[in-house]
Backbone as CSV, one residue per row, in Angstrom:
resi,resn,N_x,N_y,N_z,CA_x,CA_y,CA_z,C_x,C_y,C_z
1,LEU,-6.760,47.463,34.297,-7.555,47.400,34.394,-8.119,46.694,32.369
2,SER,-7.390,46.814,31.684,-7.544,46.288,30.533,-7.400,44.597,31.003
3,ALA,-6.432,44.292,31.700,-5.746,42.800,31.289,-7.133,42.131,32.430
4,THR,-7.315,42.599,32.937,-8.336,42.335,34.476,-9.875,41.700,33.480
5,TYR,-9.815,42.694,32.246,-11.114,42.306,31.762,-11.184,42.060,30.260
6,GLN,-9.824,41.247,30.261,-9.684,40.482,29.794,-9.990,38.723,30.318
7,GLN,-9.143,39.150,30.783,-9.308,37.441,31.669,-10.555,37.184,32.319
8,SER,-11.441,38.095,33.043,-12.677,37.739,33.937,-14.206,38.437,33.331
9,SER,-15.195,38.097,33.050,-15.901,38.793,32.401,-16.912,39.249,34.279
10,ARG,-16.421,38.730,35.131,-16.952,39.344,36.635,-16.095,40.589,36.653
11,ILE,-16.495,41.630,37.884,-15.463,42.569,38.280,-14.806,42.277,39.454
12,ASP,-13.521,42.106,39.664,-13.283,42.093,40.913,-13.777,43.086,41.974
13,PRO,-14.016,42.899,43.411,-14.852,44.154,43.930,-13.776,45.065,44.574
14,ALA,-12.565,44.346,44.811,-11.523,45.072,44.911,-10.940,46.544,44.232
15,LEU,-11.112,46.191,42.852,-11.245,47.149,41.325,-11.948,48.249,42.081
16,LEU,-13.586,47.789,42.300,-14.360,48.650,42.419,-14.270,49.715,44.103
17,GLU,-13.879,49.235,45.375,-12.995,49.740,45.866,-12.488,50.318,45.809
18,ARG,-11.257,50.371,45.154,-10.181,51.681,44.644,-10.590,52.694,43.962
19,ASP,-11.753,52.300,42.894,-11.949,53.510,41.776,-13.767,53.008,41.578
20,PRO,-14.969,53.790,41.679,-15.991,53.361,41.627,-16.365,53.308,40.467
21,ARG,-15.610,54.032,39.708,-15.788,54.069,37.737,-15.490,52.724,37.018
22,ASN,-14.676,51.685,37.819,-14.558,50.702,37.326,-15.475,49.873,36.894
23,HIS,-16.974,50.157,37.651,-18.376,49.331,37.533,-18.572,49.444,35.844
24,LEU,-17.894,50.616,35.029,-18.412,50.537,33.392,-17.646,49.603,32.813
25,LEU,-16.530,48.712,33.534,-16.348,47.498,33.053,-17.085,46.249,32.746
26,ALA,-18.246,46.153,34.107,-19.345,45.155,33.571,-19.872,44.731,32.479
27,ARG,-20.365,43.988,31.790,-20.751,43.685,30.701,-22.108,42.484,31.032
28,GLY,-22.834,42.513,30.210,-23.594,41.249,30.071,-24.748,41.455,28.594
29,PRO,-25.326,40.444,28.573,-26.390,40.399,27.435,-27.758,41.831,27.467
30,ARG,-27.811,41.987,26.028,-28.388,43.782,26.341,-29.689,43.133,25.569
31,PHE,-30.968,42.588,25.962,-31.899,42.399,24.913,-33.228,43.154,25.393
32,ARG,-33.873,43.478,24.389,-35.173,43.587,24.683,-35.986,42.548,25.547
33,LEU,-37.266,43.373,26.610,-37.643,42.136,27.435,-38.488,41.465,26.520
34,GLU,-38.821,40.897,27.189,-40.083,39.656,26.456,-41.344,40.131,27.061
35,ALA,-42.212,39.796,25.908,-43.339,40.450,25.883,-44.376,40.512,26.744
36,GLU,-44.173,39.753,27.549,-45.345,39.702,28.661,-44.853,41.025,30.050
37,VAL,-43.228,40.997,29.583,-42.516,41.747,31.076,-42.403,43.281,30.330
38,VAL,-42.422,42.973,28.811,-42.633,44.456,28.559,-43.960,45.096,28.993
39,ARG,-45.175,44.330,28.968,-46.558,45.010,29.477,-46.241,45.001,30.582
40,ASP,-45.832,43.817,31.496,-45.900,44.515,33.203,-45.049,45.355,33.598
41,ALA,-43.806,45.395,32.941,-43.148,46.898,32.984,-43.617,47.956,32.535
42,ALA,-44.154,47.847,31.987,-44.912,49.496,31.667,-45.893,49.719,32.719
43,LEU,-46.792,48.756,33.381,-47.296,48.892,34.334,-46.741,48.774,35.980
44,GLY,-45.837,48.181,35.488,-45.066,48.836,37.207,-44.803,49.813,37.565
45,ILE,-43.951,50.268,36.598,-43.468,52.049,36.127,-44.746,52.689,36.279
46,ALA,-45.676,52.656,35.714,-47.275,53.422,36.087,-47.493,53.695,37.660
47,GLY,-46.627,52.646,38.073,-47.811,51.846,39.611,-49.191,51.346,39.709
48,LEU,-49.219,50.818,38.358,-50.927,50.214,38.118,-50.735,48.986,38.672
49,LEU,-49.884,48.322,38.113,-49.684,46.330,38.090,-50.064,46.176,39.112
50,ASN,-50.918,44.791,39.730,-51.258,44.175,40.422,-51.413,43.362,41.025
51,PRO,-50.444,43.150,42.201,-49.405,42.058,42.515,-50.160,40.936,42.674
52,LYS,-51.412,40.695,42.529,-52.392,39.819,43.547,-51.899,38.432,42.488
53,VAL,-51.731,37.169,43.676,-51.553,36.081,43.183,-52.193,35.190,43.438
54,GLY,-52.704,34.578,42.473,-53.686,33.369,41.958,-55.077,33.615,41.450
55,GLY,-56.030,32.808,41.192,-57.362,33.264,41.039,-57.521,33.102,39.466
56,PRO,-58.618,33.669,38.598,-58.907,33.092,37.311,-58.192,34.353,36.439
57,SER,-58.143,33.996,35.047,-57.458,34.569,34.180,-58.591,35.902,34.289
58,ILE,-57.847,36.852,33.409,-58.341,38.750,32.825,-58.630,38.152,31.377
59,PHE,-59.651,38.912,30.401,-59.843,39.435,29.597,-59.106,40.336,29.266
60,PRO,-57.693,40.601,28.416,-57.038,41.866,28.140,-58.333,42.637,27.088
61,PRO,-57.490,43.748,26.970,-57.984,44.743,25.942,-57.535,44.639,24.626
62,VAL,-58.792,44.176,23.667,-57.560,44.256,21.724,-59.135,44.643,21.489
63,PRO,-57.936,45.143,20.480,-58.987,46.319,19.346,-60.092,45.336,19.027
64,GLN,-61.329,46.057,18.924,-62.736,45.557,18.091,-62.401,44.699,16.830
65,SER,-61.463,44.990,16.326,-61.526,44.360,15.112,-61.289,42.908,15.258
66,VAL,-60.189,42.848,16.235,-59.619,41.431,16.039,-60.980,40.327,16.868
67,LEU,-61.606,41.040,17.857,-62.848,40.115,17.895,-64.085,39.879,16.949
68,ASP,-64.435,40.908,15.991,-64.962,40.965,15.033,-64.752,40.140,13.802
69,TYR,-63.530,39.897,13.663,-63.069,39.223,12.330,-62.423,37.977,12.714
70,ASN,-62.607,37.782,14.234,-62.495,36.041,14.395,-62.836,34.753,14.316
71,TYR,-62.192,33.807,13.845,-62.828,32.786,13.005,-64.267,32.323,13.690
72,VAL,-64.097,32.524,14.962,-65.394,32.644,15.847,-65.404,33.761,16.695
73,LYS,-66.563,34.893,16.779,-65.762,35.305,17.337,-66.612,35.831,18.433
74,PRO,-65.591,35.867,19.712,-65.686,35.313,21.095,-66.625,36.478,21.898
75,ASP,-68.261,36.327,22.275,-68.921,37.083,22.834,-68.709,37.346,24.056
76,TYR,-68.114,36.151,24.789,-67.902,36.287,25.814,-66.581,37.055,26.310
77,TRP,-66.145,37.877,25.358,-64.872,38.797,25.721,-65.143,40.116,26.306
78,GLU,-64.756,40.008,27.390,-65.702,41.362,28.103,-64.219,41.465,29.125
79,PRO,-63.311,42.318,28.639,-62.307,43.193,29.171,-62.246,43.289,30.620
80,ALA,-61.409,43.371,31.142,-61.461,43.524,32.876,-61.583,44.849,33.182
81,THR,-61.872,45.465,33.997,-61.970,46.660,34.895,-61.377,46.689,36.265
82,GLY,-61.084,47.885,36.767,-60.479,48.148,38.047,-59.251,47.462,38.145
83,PRO,-59.095,47.269,39.589,-57.197,46.797,39.810,-57.037,45.177,38.897
84,GLU,-57.863,44.624,38.526,-58.226,43.283,37.915,-57.461,43.594,36.350
85,ARG,-57.682,44.696,35.738,-57.253,44.943,34.636,-55.870,44.925,34.188
86,TYR,-55.410,45.213,35.630,-53.655,45.231,35.696,-53.117,44.375,36.282
87,ARG,-53.509,42.935,36.112,-52.857,41.758,36.724,-52.018,42.017,35.944
88,ARG,-50.945,40.886,36.248,-49.645,40.373,35.430,-50.300,39.744,34.008
89,ALA,-48.976,39.323,33.123,-49.184,39.094,31.637,-49.602,37.300,32.046
90,LEU,-49.137,36.766,33.738,-49.305,35.691,33.517,-50.908,35.433,33.728
91,TYR,-51.681,36.513,34.327,-53.158,35.944,34.241,-53.836,36.178,32.819
92,MET,-53.624,36.619,32.162,-54.038,37.177,30.864,-54.881,36.279,30.096
93,PHE,-55.995,35.536,29.753,-56.885,35.055,29.268,-56.479,34.654,27.351
94,ARG,-55.666,33.860,26.821,-55.321,33.719,25.616,-56.323,32.880,24.880
95,LYS,-56.570,32.860,23.259,-57.273,32.498,22.641,-56.178,31.672,21.640
96,ARG,-56.547,30.734,21.480,-55.158,30.389,20.855,-55.603,30.571,18.826
97,SER,-56.718,30.513,18.748,-56.857,30.959,17.054,-57.305,32.400,17.227
98,MET,-56.602,33.446,18.199,-56.974,34.326,17.925,-55.238,35.502,19.310
99,PRO,-54.580,35.220,18.320,-53.264,35.978,19.283,-53.644,37.125,19.882
100,ASP,-52.890,37.452,21.083,-52.748,38.479,21.551,-52.339,39.574,20.281
101,PRO,-52.671,40.759,20.392,-51.945,41.511,18.888,-50.652,42.161,19.911
102,VAL,-50.666,42.693,21.000,-49.722,43.301,21.821,-48.696,42.224,21.909
103,MET,-49.143,40.987,22.253,-48.288,39.903,22.754,-47.426,39.270,21.104
104,SER,-48.316,39.645,20.306,-47.563,38.682,18.811,-46.394,39.987,18.556
105,VAL,-46.825,40.892,18.804,-45.688,41.997,17.910,-44.240,42.121,18.786
106,PHE,-44.791,41.736,20.004,-43.298,41.376,21.110,-43.277,40.041,20.526
107,ASP,-43.529,39.551,19.683,-42.968,38.038,19.860,-42.901,36.950,20.434
108,SER,-44.014,37.384,21.310,-44.787,36.094,22.150,-45.259,34.890,21.264
109,PRO,-45.263,33.588,21.470,-45.550,33.112,20.582,-47.344,32.575,20.958
110,ASN,-47.754,31.673,19.963,-48.971,31.595,19.624,-49.664,30.639,20.289
111,GLY,-48.989,29.641,20.889,-49.389,28.560,21.710,-49.459,27.449,20.533
112,ASP,-49.922,27.371,19.556,-49.862,26.075,18.480,-49.072,25.001,17.945
113,THR,-47.949,25.071,18.433,-46.712,24.863,18.763,-45.323,25.196,19.965
114,ALA,-44.838,23.903,20.598,-43.829,23.803,21.543,-43.035,25.156,21.200
115,CYS,-42.509,26.038,21.830,-41.409,26.956,21.431,-40.099,27.069,22.249
116,VAL,-38.989,26.336,22.075,-37.976,26.277,22.401,-37.114,27.501,22.533
117,ARG,-37.259,28.639,21.873,-36.741,29.773,21.946,-37.470,30.965,20.999
118,ARG,-37.468,31.929,21.505,-38.121,33.255,21.021,-37.351,33.813,20.609
119,PRO,-37.663,34.281,19.027,-37.169,35.366,18.569,-37.379,36.663,19.064
120,ARG,-36.253,37.645,18.660,-36.587,38.729,18.786,-36.114,39.649,17.829
121,SER,-37.394,40.730,17.338,-37.606,41.162,16.166,-37.407,43.027,16.547
122,ASN,-37.089,43.394,15.370,-37.022,45.161,15.455,-38.200,45.511,14.741
123,THR,-39.354,45.907,14.698,-39.929,46.401,13.583,-41.159,47.699,13.661
124,PRO,-41.176,48.578,13.345,-42.098,49.873,13.736,-43.570,49.470,13.866
125,LEU,-44.294,48.487,13.901,-45.309,47.487,14.438,-45.022,47.850,16.111
126,ALA,-44.125,47.447,16.988,-43.338,47.513,18.095,-43.796,48.866,19.018
127,ALA,-43.358,49.774,17.963,-43.210,51.003,18.704,-44.778,51.725,18.879
128,LEU,-45.627,51.726,17.259,-46.728,51.822,17.127,-47.434,50.946,18.121
129,THR,-47.180,50.006,18.898,-47.915,49.175,19.718,-48.102,50.036,21.101
130,SER,-46.187,50.190,21.489,-46.693,50.580,22.659,-46.771,52.094,22.791
131,LEU,-46.584,52.631,21.791,-47.131,53.976,21.883,-48.673,54.186,21.912
132,ASN,-49.419,53.489,21.253,-50.490,53.194,20.939,-51.824,52.235,21.566
133,GLU,-51.432,51.139,22.138,-52.453,50.237,22.340,-52.946,50.661,23.916
134,THR,-54.412,50.236,23.777,-55.025,50.637,25.004,-54.013,50.473,26.343
135,ILE,-53.164,49.350,26.978,-52.951,48.942,28.389,-51.588,49.969,28.266
136,PHE,-50.717,50.571,27.265,-49.986,51.410,27.245,-49.977,52.750,26.998
137,VAL,-51.406,52.949,26.766,-51.568,54.677,26.680,-52.225,54.543,28.454
138,GLU,-53.201,53.768,29.089,-53.392,53.568,30.056,-51.877,54.249,31.582
139,ALA,-51.090,52.962,30.993,-49.570,52.846,31.607,-49.558,54.754,31.988
140,ALA,-49.037,55.044,30.583,-48.598,56.413,30.423,-49.301,57.477,31.149
141,GLN,-50.792,57.623,31.292,-51.848,58.076,32.300,-51.927,57.754,33.159
142,GLY,-50.912,56.691,34.073,-50.626,56.355,35.354,-49.570,56.891,35.700
143,LEU,-48.651,56.587,34.952,-47.425,57.331,35.234,-47.339,58.736,35.539
144,ALA,-47.934,59.768,34.689,-48.165,61.102,34.717,-48.492,61.291,36.175
145,LEU,-49.848,60.771,36.305,-50.394,61.167,37.985,-48.987,61.053,38.672
146,ARG,-48.416,59.792,38.320,-47.686,59.326,39.880,-46.369,60.146,39.913
147,VAL,-45.864,60.735,38.825,-45.420,61.446,38.794,-45.446,62.562,39.256
148,LEU,-46.785,63.593,39.205,-47.505,64.746,39.494,-47.267,64.389,40.887
149,ARG,-47.998,63.303,41.551,-48.139,63.114,42.967,-46.714,62.938,44.027
150,GLU,-45.510,62.381,43.369,-44.583,61.543,44.092,-43.312,62.426,43.517
151,GLY,-43.278,63.031,42.416,-41.714,63.173,41.872,-41.528,64.610,42.279
152,GLY,-42.279,65.777,42.803,-41.710,66.990,43.442,-42.470,67.863,42.949
153,PRO,-42.261,69.008,43.663,-42.837,70.500,43.287,-42.225,71.038,42.242
154,THR,-41.263,70.510,41.785,-41.033,70.967,40.145,-40.629,70.134,38.910
155,ASP,-40.971,71.208,37.752,-40.897,69.918,36.721,-39.559,69.279,36.434
156,ALA,-37.997,69.612,37.242,-36.936,69.262,36.971,-36.772,68.107,37.967
157,ALA,-37.333,68.198,39.330,-37.615,67.006,39.912,-38.220,65.877,39.250
158,ARG,-39.360,66.367,38.664,-40.362,64.972,38.309,-39.672,64.489,36.793
159,ALA,-38.973,65.559,36.292,-38.343,64.650,35.098,-37.199,63.561,35.639
160,ASP,-36.632,63.975,36.691,-35.251,63.209,37.535,-36.547,62.147,37.802
161,TYR,-37.449,62.348,38.617,-37.921,60.906,39.232,-38.572,60.101,38.062
162,ALA,-38.960,60.567,36.994,-39.707,60.076,35.649,-38.603,58.684,35.266
163,TYR,-37.543,59.969,35.351,-36.309,58.880,34.316,-35.830,57.927,35.510
164,ARG,-35.674,57.836,36.649,-35.472,57.056,37.705,-36.594,55.757,37.483
165,LEU,-37.375,56.223,37.807,-38.773,55.079,37.557,-38.447,54.216,36.183
166,CYS,-37.889,55.326,35.387,-37.980,54.686,33.850,-36.655,53.422,33.310
167,THR,-35.879,54.220,33.672,-34.874,53.977,33.329,-33.553,53.065,34.591
168,SER,-33.808,53.655,35.844,-33.072,53.021,36.989,-31.627,54.222,37.254
169,ARG,-31.910,55.564,36.737,-30.815,56.165,36.745,-31.346,57.571,36.151
170,PRO,-29.905,58.688,37.283,-30.719,60.300,36.944,-31.146,60.545,35.670
171,ILE,-31.537,61.498,35.402,-31.654,62.152,33.835,-30.432,63.021,33.792
172,SER,-29.882,62.862,32.526,-28.845,63.931,32.141,-29.122,65.337,32.054
173,ALA,-27.865,66.021,31.495,-28.779,67.562,31.440,-29.416,67.647,30.249
174,ALA,-28.734,66.956,29.083,-28.883,66.617,27.952,-30.864,66.098,27.834
175,GLU,-31.120,65.235,28.850,-32.185,64.408,28.098,-33.106,65.598,29.557
176,ALA,-33.048,66.281,30.240,-33.640,66.913,31.504,-34.080,68.237,30.228
177,ALA,-32.987,69.166,29.191,-33.737,70.031,28.962,-34.375,69.708,27.405
178,ALA,-34.350,68.396,26.840,-35.214,67.564,25.789,-36.832,67.400,26.753
179,VAL,-36.769,66.908,27.618,-38.088,66.889,28.951,-38.768,68.175,28.708
180,ALA,-37.871,69.197,29.053,-38.341,70.687,29.025,-39.193,71.492,27.959
181,GLY,-38.382,70.995,27.014,-39.016,71.239,25.721,-39.859,70.830,25.431
182,LEU,-40.314,69.622,25.388,-41.319,68.818,25.423,-42.518,69.321,26.168
183,LEU,-42.443,69.133,27.429,-43.683,70.081,28.472,-43.484,71.101,28.375
184,ARG,-42.851,72.536,27.469,-43.563,73.394,27.480,-44.054,73.664,26.003
185,ASP,-43.960,72.606,24.638,-44.574,72.450,23.668,-45.936,72.141,23.946
186,SER,-45.585,71.033,24.891,-47.462,70.447,24.796,-48.341,71.450,26.103
187,ARG,-47.775,72.213,26.742,-48.378,73.150,27.489,-49.431,74.386,26.217
188,GLN,-48.133,74.660,25.534,-48.521,75.379,24.759,-49.602,74.852,24.264
189,ARG,-49.433,74.243,22.888,-51.207,73.196,22.287,-51.799,73.418,23.187
190,LEU,-51.860,72.893,24.750,-53.057,72.281,25.444,-53.764,73.759,25.532
191,SER,-53.092,74.963,25.991,-53.128,76.416,26.498,-54.094,77.254,25.127
192,ASP,-53.128,76.439,23.960,-54.077,77.053,22.889,-55.238,76.380,22.337
193,GLY,-55.727,75.359,22.816,-56.860,74.573,22.573,-56.715,73.859,21.421
194,TRP,-55.756,73.659,21.095,-55.174,72.072,19.666,-55.656,70.377,20.448
195,LEU,-55.458,70.701,21.742,-55.604,69.269,22.718,-56.116,69.718,23.651
196,ASN,-57.239,68.144,23.914,-58.328,68.417,25.101,-57.272,67.437,26.229
197,PRO,-57.099,68.209,26.964,-56.372,67.727,28.613,-57.143,67.112,29.223
198,TRP,-58.211,67.016,29.037,-59.271,65.190,30.381,-59.291,64.334,28.760
199,GLU,-59.112,64.395,27.410,-58.994,63.773,26.586,-57.857,62.163,26.922
200,ILE,-56.615,63.492,26.951,-55.295,63.221,26.879,-54.701,61.945,28.266
201,ALA,-55.501,62.679,29.284,-55.402,62.206,30.792,-55.968,60.920,31.305
202,THR,-57.183,60.945,30.595,-57.649,59.812,30.615,-58.572,59.070,29.855
203,GLY,-58.212,59.544,28.408,-59.032,58.562,27.022,-60.183,59.245,27.387
204,ASP,-61.005,60.277,28.168,-62.518,60.114,27.913,-62.962,61.615,28.738
205,PRO,-62.971,62.737,27.730,-63.450,63.941,28.382,-64.058,64.159,29.678
206,GLY,-65.508,62.642,29.847,-66.130,62.832,30.963,-65.640,62.551,31.672
207,ARG,-64.497,61.969,32.097,-64.129,61.105,33.217,-62.783,61.809,33.717
208,PRO,-62.835,62.654,34.337,-61.609,63.651,34.713,-60.814,62.896,36.003
209,PRO,-60.167,62.733,36.048,-58.843,62.077,36.697,-58.487,62.739,38.367
210,VAL,-58.554,62.113,39.422,-58.364,62.933,40.517,-57.167,63.127,40.898
211,LEU,-56.885,64.589,40.728,-55.417,65.234,40.608,-54.931,65.526,41.761
212,PRO,-53.497,65.241,42.106,-52.936,65.602,42.916,-52.840,67.201,43.301
213,GLN,-52.835,67.404,44.973,-52.949,68.914,45.141,-52.113,69.989,44.905
214,GLY,-52.712,71.128,44.001,-51.791,71.761,43.491,-51.396,71.877,41.984
215,THR,-51.850,70.567,41.357,-51.607,70.456,40.055,-52.952,70.973,38.924
216,SER,-52.369,70.737,37.746,-54.250,70.664,36.700,-53.888,70.132,35.621
217,PRO,-55.101,69.764,34.980,-55.295,69.412,33.906,-54.474,68.991,33.131
218,GLN,-53.810,70.757,32.883,-52.873,70.355,31.474,-51.513,70.199,32.257
219,ASP,-51.635,69.943,33.355,-50.426,69.383,33.603,-50.005,68.178,33.816
220,ALA,-51.558,67.538,34.249,-51.213,65.602,34.009,-51.403,65.677,32.186
221,ALA,-52.154,65.977,31.633,-52.017,66.123,30.021,-50.794,66.470,29.457
222,ALA,-49.745,67.497,29.915,-48.660,67.646,29.708,-47.505,66.132,30.277
223,TRP,-47.673,65.933,31.266,-47.163,65.100,31.612,-47.452,63.588,30.991
224,THR,-48.970,63.102,30.910,-48.999,61.791,29.915,-48.337,62.275,28.491
225,ILE,-48.070,62.829,28.394,-47.401,62.930,26.586,-46.034,62.835,26.636
226,VAL,-45.485,63.499,28.206,-43.806,62.890,28.321,-44.060,61.341,28.766
227,ALA,-44.834,61.118,29.819,-44.696,59.991,30.053,-44.524,58.626,28.740
228,ARG,-45.690,58.690,27.761,-45.530,57.471,26.551,-43.849,58.090,25.960
229,VAL,-43.726,58.738,25.925,-42.042,58.974,25.173,-41.072,58.618,25.789
230,LEU,-41.145,58.197,27.411,-40.327,57.966,28.095,-40.473,55.990,28.410
231,LEU,-41.497,56.241,28.279,-42.374,54.641,28.542,-41.584,54.003,27.036
232,ASN,-41.419,54.928,26.181,-41.183,53.835,24.782,-39.364,54.286,24.579
233,LEU,-39.112,54.512,25.216,-37.360,54.429,25.486,-36.568,53.165,25.026
234,ASP,-35.548,53.059,24.383,-35.201,52.440,24.105,-34.330,51.518,25.546
235,GLU,-33.934,52.577,26.093,-33.771,51.809,27.704,-34.701,51.768,28.553
236,THR,-35.792,51.982,28.432,-36.906,51.341,29.063,-37.231,50.206,28.989
237,LEU,-37.464,49.599,27.408,-37.309,48.496,27.072,-36.276,47.496,26.869
238,THR,-35.390,47.596,27.258,-34.171,47.073,26.751,-33.496,46.431,28.225
239,LYS,-32.994,45.030,28.440,-32.634,44.958,29.852,-31.056,44.803,29.233
240,ASN,-30.668,45.890,30.322,-29.452,46.939,30.292,-28.334,45.963,31.186
């Protein structure tokens, strides 16, 4: 097997037939997803991505400070709502003098010059963006509802389903224990009143979501917290 690995970067199908574990010899470039794909992947995992093809571009949500302190304040900037809000990044309107903060943090070029190769940085800003920016928070809320709706009746089944959505593999025993602990702690804080379940699950206490049958607001909020973690796993954001 060692000689086969050294001679070729491709795996002989015969090796896999003799022992499925030989797929571990496969290798390839391991890079973080490109900026647009990071956004679309999160929305796709959450079940929110709008696959519509064609049509006008949409204005994505951006921090109000970006609009207020722009060289020329874009009064026309009205973030899309409904399914249009979650169209692919290909259809996002981009203002050259106002780089999108989410795209910029993940090394998307600003359009001032031709870009033949994108750099790939690794900074704390990337983690803060994928945890806190509006579109990623909404993706976490959507993923929580999807897991409650499709993941099964138990937390163990839901955790495995969530991991399969995010990483394309089943959850390990250690990961299952970590998720169970996070769920337990989150539910305790919610029941103690330290956290508002509606605010976490929707971002708006006055706009409760439609919950799957047999689930509670505490379930939606606790799984939203877990979803934020899973969407920010290195394995979720990296092409393996």
